[in-house]
């Protein structure tokens, strides 16, 4: 029935696997065989997809699978200790399922709840504000075999935490108003309004939206597709969660306008696996929009204006935020970045012209369609028009969502969220910039500090090396493994930082980190590898003491214990040449 429900469509392979995972708590081998036969795919392709995504498990993961977020803010809030105590109480070994196959506990990357951590997921549902008491309760619920659907709702409470609203999060827009304005104005004039607004993509790269839409519209193809990238996996960001929870109509409206401009009849919302809890709510909103003629055939009575949106779930792979990897994932494959060119605007989903924008970009497009491009362009700075929504977490009294016109200074942001004696800020998540207190006069904008929205604060006394080490572990875990500079580079970076943190680092390790960073930046295949060394290089430049104080006063200490590794062979052969030992 699961395969039937998805119309035996190979592109829906990932969605089928997610449903199997939910039903059985893992992907049994028989299910892989059955899916392969029914979809007409080689078994190895199905297994390849199933093994790529961290939320899919090929081995039994227990009736209750608890994944503790190991984002740096969750670490700072005590998640490692909470996880350790939880495992001790339930006699669990981290990463392994209990002997009775009932429960497992493991780590996962950021769950998008940094403003209300410590956080975790149970069978894909978010747990927030964890503490000892809540985890004791969870332990009791598991022991009593209470289904997750009957657990107290307070455990799953997710707040929006909007602390400062601007033009996007402020006055609500009447449902359908932006689409009506688009129909009145016409397609070319709407595209001109987007151009006049100088809207740039909010996913981080900042590509001009009007150029992207024009490129896709003008590319020949059998169909033009439109994708909303709601896979915000950058640790520290959670603003798309809030937009989808409370402003989904605005996002869907922006997608519908984009569809009108590009002549798309089909759009996708790629929802990150961690936000699976929003799925039913979003499906209801789509159904309501269909019921009032804002989606489906002849939208708002306009003959031939047909467009609908399908939601695809992600499954815990950060790399799927990269647009070509996301398209692979939409096609039911492993999320591996494609070679470019061709760019998705010319050859994307099913090799057809595809436009992909971030959730916030579509929300901006809806506002622009309703209020005009000039209105939008009046806000912000010369190269960065409009506003930016920031996800603020870490050492401050008021973590949450803040919307500012572009150009706001770090000083103003730190004041507003009551930052606690800040000494460093990670802007844009691990792939962004580590900013020191000397730079708090800098501004959020494409010309100074561009960001998709994550702002993580560190107070004086925080161990910056620990933060950067956390980021390095994140990249090593999330590298898709396709190209050597990133696959090997992220692992080496992680190992060297661990070595330094454990007190075995020397000056030569710092040189090695710089050299490695240069290779990764220049030779990796996609943005993940290009940006993975950013926090390490920033730390070495701006916080030299973070590592310096932990270094040994030696020129070099090997990370690999050569004598230890050779000991068994020496015993077996009875040969132990003195000159073959390191001094
Ligand atoms: Fe994969 Fe990293 Fe290479 Fe990107 S840079 S293709 S994530 S291995």
XYZ file of C-alpha atoms and ligand atoms in Angstrom:
591
model
C 0.000 0.000 0.000
C 2.869 2.434 0.648
C 4.179 2.046 -2.893
C 0.637 2.311 -4.302
C 0.075 5.517 -2.354
C 3.033 7.037 -4.196
C 1.762 5.901 -7.602
C 4.688 3.480 -8.165
C 6.663 6.545 -9.156
C 10.500 6.064 -9.031
C 10.937 9.790 -8.320
C 9.087 9.219 -5.070
C 11.580 6.607 -3.873
C 12.785 8.714 -0.946
C 9.195 9.428 0.126
C 8.405 5.693 -0.025
C 11.476 4.874 2.073
C 10.486 7.498 4.640
C 7.029 5.945 4.940
C 8.579 2.478 5.361
C 10.897 3.887 8.047
C 7.907 5.374 9.907
C 5.945 2.125 9.694
C 8.715 -0.327 10.670
C 11.259 1.945 12.437
C 13.844 0.794 9.878
C 14.057 -0.319 6.241
C 13.910 -4.133 6.226
C 15.851 -5.928 3.441
C 12.598 -7.461 2.132
C 11.187 -3.935 1.738
C 14.181 -2.947 -0.393
C 13.652 -5.973 -2.658
C 9.934 -5.291 -2.939
C 10.399 -1.555 -3.686
C 13.053 -2.325 -6.311
C 10.770 -4.808 -8.075
C 7.682 -2.590 -7.931
C 9.464 0.546 -9.150
C 11.530 -1.303 -11.742
C 14.797 -0.081 -10.207
C 17.993 -2.049 -9.565
C 18.096 -3.186 -5.938
C 21.452 -1.453 -5.529
C 19.881 1.936 -6.425
C 17.241 1.557 -3.741
C 19.853 0.479 -1.203
C 22.113 3.333 -2.330
C 19.416 5.903 -1.622
C 18.399 4.274 1.662
C 21.985 4.241 2.941
C 22.644 7.896 2.073
C 20.149 9.613 4.383
C 20.781 9.638 8.107
C 17.080 9.446 9.062
C 16.749 6.137 7.237
C 18.105 3.120 9.029
C 18.958 -0.179 7.368
C 19.262 -1.869 10.760
C 16.581 -1.987 13.473
C 16.798 1.308 15.370
C 14.234 0.536 18.052
C 10.562 1.378 18.481
C 11.769 4.641 19.995
C 14.682 6.286 18.205
C 15.958 9.296 20.119
C 18.391 11.594 18.328
C 19.987 14.285 20.477
C 20.955 17.449 18.609
C 24.698 18.035 18.827
C 24.633 21.570 17.519
C 27.027 23.815 19.464
C 24.171 25.699 21.205
C 22.662 22.388 22.336
C 26.103 21.380 23.583
C 26.399 24.666 25.481
C 22.972 24.011 27.033
C 24.098 20.622 28.340
C 22.819 18.110 25.779
C 25.884 15.803 26.039
C 25.369 15.398 29.805
C 21.614 14.899 29.362
C 22.234 12.224 26.747
C 24.809 10.470 28.917
C 22.432 10.360 31.919
C 19.534 9.215 29.730
C 21.632 6.367 28.319
C 22.813 5.357 31.783
C 19.274 5.263 33.148
C 17.994 3.133 30.273
C 21.122 0.958 30.085
C 21.811 2.140 26.558
C 25.031 2.338 24.637
C 24.994 5.500 22.468
C 24.469 4.610 18.813
C 23.224 1.100 19.586
C 19.733 -0.286 19.975
C 18.747 -1.838 23.319
C 18.814 -5.625 23.601
C 15.009 -5.830 23.581
C 14.996 -3.748 20.344
C 12.900 -1.113 22.065
C 15.002 2.043 22.123
C 18.137 3.633 20.740
C 19.826 6.965 21.420
C 22.273 8.726 19.160
C 23.411 12.159 17.971
C 22.101 14.106 15.033
C 23.088 17.413 13.458
C 21.200 20.592 14.425
C 17.420 20.015 14.570
C 16.504 23.678 13.965
C 15.423 24.329 17.570
C 18.447 26.319 18.786
C 16.171 28.963 20.354
C 14.502 26.356 22.574
C 17.124 23.710 23.210
C 18.392 21.393 24.447
C 16.564 19.566 21.687
C 16.183 16.078 20.266
C 13.968 14.078 17.935
C 11.951 11.009 18.844
C 10.965 9.011 15.765
C 11.358 12.260 13.809
C 9.230 14.451 16.142
C 10.945 17.397 17.845
C 11.483 17.446 21.595
C 12.333 20.890 22.979
C 13.542 22.456 26.249
C 14.873 19.140 27.479
C 15.990 18.812 31.077
C 16.533 16.026 33.561
C 12.895 15.975 34.613
C 11.595 15.730 31.049
C 14.038 12.995 30.169
C 12.989 11.009 33.270
C 9.410 11.303 32.052
C 10.454 10.180 28.551
C 12.263 7.198 30.077
C 9.054 6.238 31.956
C 6.949 6.598 28.794
C 9.324 4.290 26.946
C 9.388 1.747 29.759
C 5.566 1.738 29.795
C 5.558 1.379 25.975
C 3.345 4.455 25.488
C 3.200 5.309 21.755
C 4.854 8.632 20.876
C 1.489 9.911 19.591
C 0.180 9.727 23.193
C 3.104 11.468 24.887
C 2.251 14.776 26.646
C 2.060 17.585 24.100
C 4.210 19.882 26.273
C 7.241 17.788 25.278
C 6.706 18.719 21.635
C 5.857 22.396 22.054
C 7.648 24.528 19.428
C 7.374 28.293 19.801
C 7.893 30.842 17.025
C 9.781 33.226 19.344
C 9.375 36.204 17.008
C 11.149 39.032 18.861
C 11.225 41.644 16.117
C 8.941 41.769 13.079
C 9.493 43.833 9.942
C 7.877 43.966 6.515
C 7.719 40.193 6.086
C 6.612 39.142 9.559
C 4.530 42.227 10.341
C 1.088 43.062 8.952
C -0.465 39.924 7.423
C -1.140 39.971 3.691
C -4.687 39.127 2.628
C -4.737 35.614 1.147
C -4.665 35.799 -2.671
C -3.821 39.552 -2.757
C -0.381 39.040 -4.311
C -1.715 36.647 -6.977
C -4.535 39.086 -7.839
C -1.992 41.901 -8.203
C 0.108 39.662 -10.479
C -2.852 38.855 -12.703
C -3.809 42.531 -12.964
C -0.287 43.625 -13.717
C 0.622 40.817 -16.146
C 3.621 38.493 -16.281
C 6.221 40.846 -17.808
C 5.328 43.704 -15.495
C 5.500 41.386 -12.467
C 8.955 40.236 -13.474
C 9.898 43.910 -13.885
C 8.683 44.623 -10.304
C 10.943 41.821 -9.025
C 13.819 43.382 -10.974
C 13.097 46.870 -9.657
C 12.955 45.491 -6.102
C 16.566 44.214 -6.514
C 15.543 41.105 -4.575
C 18.426 38.685 -4.060
C 18.143 35.060 -2.955
C 17.907 34.676 0.836
C 19.546 31.233 0.941
C 23.015 32.780 1.309
C 24.430 33.110 -2.210
C 22.389 36.240 -3.008
C 21.803 35.651 -6.733
C 19.392 38.249 -8.220
C 15.947 36.618 -8.259
C 14.733 38.380 -11.424
C 17.769 37.060 -13.356
C 17.168 33.540 -12.104
C 13.492 33.662 -13.053
C 14.268 35.168 -16.474
C 16.914 32.500 -17.162
C 14.475 29.712 -16.350
C 11.571 31.280 -18.250
C 13.704 31.710 -21.368
C 15.145 28.163 -21.309
C 13.462 25.753 -23.682
C 11.940 22.614 -22.159
C 8.981 20.280 -22.041
C 8.015 21.716 -18.649
C 9.287 24.372 -16.256
C 9.518 23.422 -12.605
C 9.647 25.505 -9.484
C 11.161 24.395 -6.178
C 11.025 25.991 -2.744
C 14.129 24.997 -0.824
C 12.942 24.471 2.750
C 15.940 22.349 3.685
C 17.509 24.865 6.057
C 20.141 22.598 7.535
C 22.809 25.147 8.471
C 23.331 24.702 12.213
C 21.935 27.739 14.004
C 19.224 28.656 11.512
C 15.503 28.159 12.169
C 13.727 31.083 10.488
C 12.217 28.933 7.702
C 10.619 26.853 10.443
C 8.774 29.968 11.613
C 7.885 31.124 8.095
C 6.384 27.701 7.325
C 4.614 27.439 10.648
C 2.974 30.874 10.658
C 3.437 32.418 7.178
C 3.001 29.435 4.836
C 0.323 31.226 2.804
C 2.800 33.991 2.023
C 5.383 31.423 0.866
C 2.871 29.496 -1.273
C 1.670 32.806 -2.730
C 5.255 33.668 -3.744
C 5.630 30.244 -5.358
C 2.386 30.734 -7.304
C 3.595 34.101 -8.602
C 6.872 32.508 -9.668
C 4.906 29.765 -11.429
C 2.879 32.393 -13.292
C 6.045 34.156 -14.450
C 7.778 30.944 -15.542
C 4.744 29.132 -16.848
C 5.205 26.248 -14.368
C 2.336 23.937 -13.629
C 4.162 21.989 -10.938
C 6.071 23.130 -7.893
C 7.718 21.351 -4.985
C 8.320 22.323 -1.417
C 11.349 20.349 -0.205
C 10.782 20.167 3.541
C 13.756 19.324 5.716
C 13.308 16.029 7.553
C 13.595 17.736 10.954
C 10.417 19.742 10.145
C 8.357 16.649 9.378
C 6.031 17.727 12.216
C 4.827 20.603 9.991
C 3.808 18.296 7.121
C 0.104 17.789 7.946
C -0.350 21.484 8.731
C 1.203 22.476 5.385
C -0.874 19.884 3.507
C -4.022 21.367 5.126
C -3.044 24.860 4.007
C -2.472 23.618 0.454
C -5.886 21.899 0.505
C -7.549 25.123 1.697
C -5.851 27.074 -1.069
C -7.085 24.553 -3.652
C -10.600 24.822 -2.221
C -10.718 28.608 -2.753
C -9.146 28.544 -6.217
C -5.638 29.707 -5.238
C -4.065 26.473 -6.474
C -5.094 23.911 -9.043
C -6.708 24.595 -12.420
C -7.607 28.090 -13.656
C -6.322 29.866 -10.543
C -8.621 32.759 -9.529
C -10.666 32.063 -12.671
C -7.790 32.835 -15.040
C -8.119 30.355 -17.916
C -4.969 28.281 -18.379
C -3.340 29.395 -15.105
C -2.771 25.930 -13.640
C -0.338 25.284 -10.829
C -0.056 22.963 -7.855
C 2.475 22.260 -5.138
C 3.709 18.905 -3.850
C 5.621 18.535 -0.600
C 8.706 16.308 -0.552
C 10.350 15.435 2.719
C 14.096 15.418 3.213
C 15.716 12.795 5.417
C 18.560 14.377 7.381
C 21.184 15.236 4.743
C 22.626 18.760 4.982
C 24.089 18.541 1.473
C 20.547 18.496 0.051
C 20.393 22.235 0.762
C 22.726 22.608 -2.254
C 20.375 23.106 -5.197
C 21.618 20.403 -7.570
C 21.849 17.870 -4.706
C 18.305 18.792 -3.730
C 17.138 18.110 -7.288
C 18.804 14.678 -7.196
C 16.992 14.029 -3.926
C 13.671 15.186 -5.455
C 14.238 12.570 -8.154
C 14.532 9.937 -5.417
C 18.327 9.573 -5.577
C 21.263 10.140 -3.245
C 21.741 13.863 -2.658
C 24.951 14.269 -4.624
C 25.743 17.662 -6.184
C 25.729 17.657 -9.985
C 28.405 19.053 -12.267
C 27.589 22.608 -13.311
C 26.969 23.871 -15.969
C 24.315 23.108 -16.968
C 22.635 25.097 -14.210
C 19.198 24.087 -12.913
C 17.589 27.103 -14.626
C 18.411 25.364 -17.929
C 18.472 21.707 -16.855
C 17.188 20.879 -13.407
C 14.444 18.532 -12.209
C 14.050 15.711 -14.776
C 16.535 17.704 -16.893
C 13.958 20.457 -17.441
C 14.343 24.169 -16.634
C 13.912 24.573 -12.886
C 13.958 27.564 -10.624
C 14.839 27.074 -7.004
C 14.470 29.686 -4.300
C 14.616 29.750 -0.556
C 11.456 29.983 1.622
C 12.207 33.586 2.595
C 12.823 34.603 -1.048
C 9.353 33.412 -2.048
C 7.832 35.268 0.925
C 9.619 38.435 -0.282
C 8.345 37.881 -3.846
C 4.756 37.764 -2.572
C 5.199 41.054 -0.689
C 6.796 42.652 -3.754
C 3.938 41.524 -5.995
C 1.452 43.059 -3.563
C 3.273 46.328 -2.710
C 5.568 46.917 -5.708
C 9.293 46.724 -6.373
C 10.087 50.328 -5.441
C 8.518 49.923 -2.014
C 10.844 46.987 -1.348
C 13.939 48.619 -2.861
C 13.589 51.626 -0.522
C 14.578 49.407 2.421
C 18.091 48.163 3.118
C 21.354 49.161 1.471
C 22.535 49.754 -2.101
C 23.378 46.129 -2.857
C 20.999 44.549 -0.359
C 17.396 45.696 -0.631
C 14.583 44.727 1.733
C 14.817 43.005 5.071
C 16.531 39.931 6.475
C 15.189 37.481 9.009
C 17.801 36.320 11.499
C 17.763 33.249 13.740
C 19.582 34.260 16.915
C 20.758 31.764 19.518
C 23.577 31.097 21.941
C 24.634 33.290 24.835
C 21.800 35.831 25.024
C 18.686 36.380 27.103
C 16.278 36.556 24.159
C 17.029 33.943 21.494
C 14.583 33.807 18.597
C 13.605 35.421 15.301
C 14.544 39.017 14.460
C 13.706 40.795 11.228
C 15.760 43.894 10.292
C 16.238 45.999 7.184
C 19.560 45.002 5.600
C 22.441 47.103 6.924
C 21.760 46.530 10.633
C 24.964 46.470 12.673
C 26.088 43.637 14.906
C 26.045 46.118 17.830
C 22.312 46.729 17.367
C 21.562 43.014 17.090
C 23.566 42.219 20.223
C 21.749 44.951 22.168
C 18.312 43.781 21.043
C 18.790 40.168 22.054
C 20.509 41.047 25.349
C 23.742 39.320 24.444
C 25.732 38.240 27.478
C 29.240 39.797 27.392
C 29.788 38.714 23.756
C 33.290 37.966 22.511
C 32.506 36.174 19.219
C 29.611 35.675 16.833
C 29.301 33.017 14.175
C 27.406 34.687 11.333
C 25.803 32.422 8.729
C 26.362 29.142 10.577
C 29.506 27.002 10.367
C 29.969 27.819 6.663
C 29.851 31.566 7.399
C 32.112 33.959 9.287
C 33.461 33.935 12.808
C 33.341 37.576 13.877
C 35.360 38.928 16.811
C 34.309 41.744 19.155
C 36.529 44.161 17.189
C 34.170 43.669 14.246
C 30.835 44.316 15.967
C 30.491 47.530 13.949
C 30.067 45.441 10.787
C 26.665 45.156 9.099
C 24.421 42.353 7.868
C 24.344 42.847 4.090
C 25.643 41.252 0.910
C 28.377 43.917 0.748
C 29.661 43.223 4.278
C 28.392 40.157 6.194
C 26.119 38.072 3.971
C 24.132 35.379 5.755
C 21.232 33.026 5.221
C 20.240 34.023 8.748
C 22.050 32.056 11.461
C 23.627 34.137 14.223
C 25.234 32.203 17.081
C 26.587 34.152 20.048
C 29.509 33.229 22.297
C 30.203 35.023 25.551
C 33.636 35.770 26.931
C 35.131 32.621 28.431
C 33.522 30.249 25.944
C 35.958 27.815 24.395
C 36.129 28.950 20.743
C 38.156 25.869 19.858
C 35.302 23.689 21.132
C 32.859 25.567 18.884
C 35.086 25.243 15.820
C 35.733 21.587 16.640
C 31.956 21.077 16.705
C 31.653 22.689 13.254
C 34.478 20.500 11.916
C 32.717 17.362 13.195
C 29.536 18.574 11.514
C 31.219 18.979 8.105
C 33.028 15.639 8.371
C 29.672 13.992 9.056
C 27.803 15.818 6.294
C 30.360 15.625 3.456
C 28.721 13.500 0.760
C 32.074 11.844 -0.006
C 31.989 12.456 -3.759
C 35.224 14.437 -4.115
C 38.536 13.789 -2.387
C 39.469 17.308 -1.179
C 36.279 17.505 0.871
C 35.855 13.844 1.834
C 39.423 13.571 3.135
C 39.890 17.241 4.028
C 36.903 17.400 6.399
C 38.093 14.230 8.167
C 41.665 15.520 8.514
C 40.419 18.872 9.759
C 38.337 17.120 12.400
C 41.217 14.873 13.492
C 43.738 17.699 13.759
C 41.341 19.823 15.824
C 40.609 16.853 18.102
C 44.351 16.340 18.493
C 44.844 19.991 19.479
C 41.844 19.949 21.856
C 43.272 16.816 23.520
C 46.562 18.594 24.190
C 48.688 16.881 21.540
C 48.805 19.666 18.944
C 51.960 21.467 17.828
C 52.712 24.522 15.699
C 53.017 22.308 12.624
C 49.351 21.264 13.039
C 48.280 24.888 12.652
C 50.274 25.152 9.424
C 48.691 21.901 8.270
C 45.187 23.307 8.953
C 45.952 26.397 6.852
C 47.338 24.327 3.990
C 44.394 21.947 4.107
C 41.937 24.850 4.183
C 43.447 26.280 1.022
C 43.157 22.924 -0.799
C 39.540 22.425 0.277
C 38.539 25.957 -0.688
C 40.036 25.790 -4.149
C 39.587 22.146 -5.150
C 36.294 20.900 -3.698
C 33.384 20.154 -5.986
C 30.671 22.164 -4.218
C 29.980 24.814 -1.607
C 30.188 22.444 1.350
C 33.866 21.737 0.707
C 34.585 25.371 -0.205
C 33.187 26.688 3.066
C 34.040 23.888 5.523
C 37.440 25.436 6.416
C 35.958 28.919 7.048
C 35.521 28.669 10.832
C 38.947 27.014 11.248
C 40.753 29.688 9.243
C 38.789 32.476 10.979
C 39.726 31.059 14.375
C 43.416 30.846 13.468
C 43.370 34.455 12.284
C 41.125 36.132 14.856
C 41.394 33.921 17.933
C 44.983 32.593 17.816
C 44.963 31.948 21.575
C 42.032 29.513 21.249
C 44.516 26.967 19.874
C 47.798 28.528 20.940
C 47.264 27.883 24.656
C 46.676 24.206 24.027
C 49.743 23.547 21.859
C 52.720 21.477 22.975
C 56.074 23.148 22.867
C 57.312 20.770 20.178
C 57.895 21.256 16.493
C 55.895 18.149 15.595
C 53.981 15.327 17.263
C 52.521 12.643 15.010
C 48.757 12.115 15.148
C 49.378 8.475 14.362
C 51.020 6.165 16.927
C 53.447 4.318 14.630
C 55.092 2.269 17.358
C 51.686 1.235 18.746
C 50.496 0.143 15.313
C 53.669 -1.885 14.678
C 53.811 -3.522 18.084
C 51.824 -6.670 17.137
C 53.768 -7.145 13.893
C 57.048 -6.771 15.801
C 55.963 -9.427 18.286
C 54.872 -11.848 15.551
C 58.035 -11.442 13.481
C 60.335 -11.181 16.471
C 62.043 -8.297 14.750
C 62.333 -4.884 16.395
C 64.955 -2.664 14.758
C 65.885 0.179 17.133
C 66.326 2.689 14.302
C 62.710 2.024 13.135
C 61.336 3.831 16.224
C 60.429 7.520 16.149
C 62.505 9.558 18.581
Fe 30.363 16.110 -1.677
Fe 31.971 17.697 -0.239
Fe 32.589 17.204 -2.724
Fe 30.436 18.728 -2.150
S 32.575 19.237 -1.753
S 30.568 17.097 -3.683
S 29.764 17.715 -0.250
S 32.470 15.652 -1.065
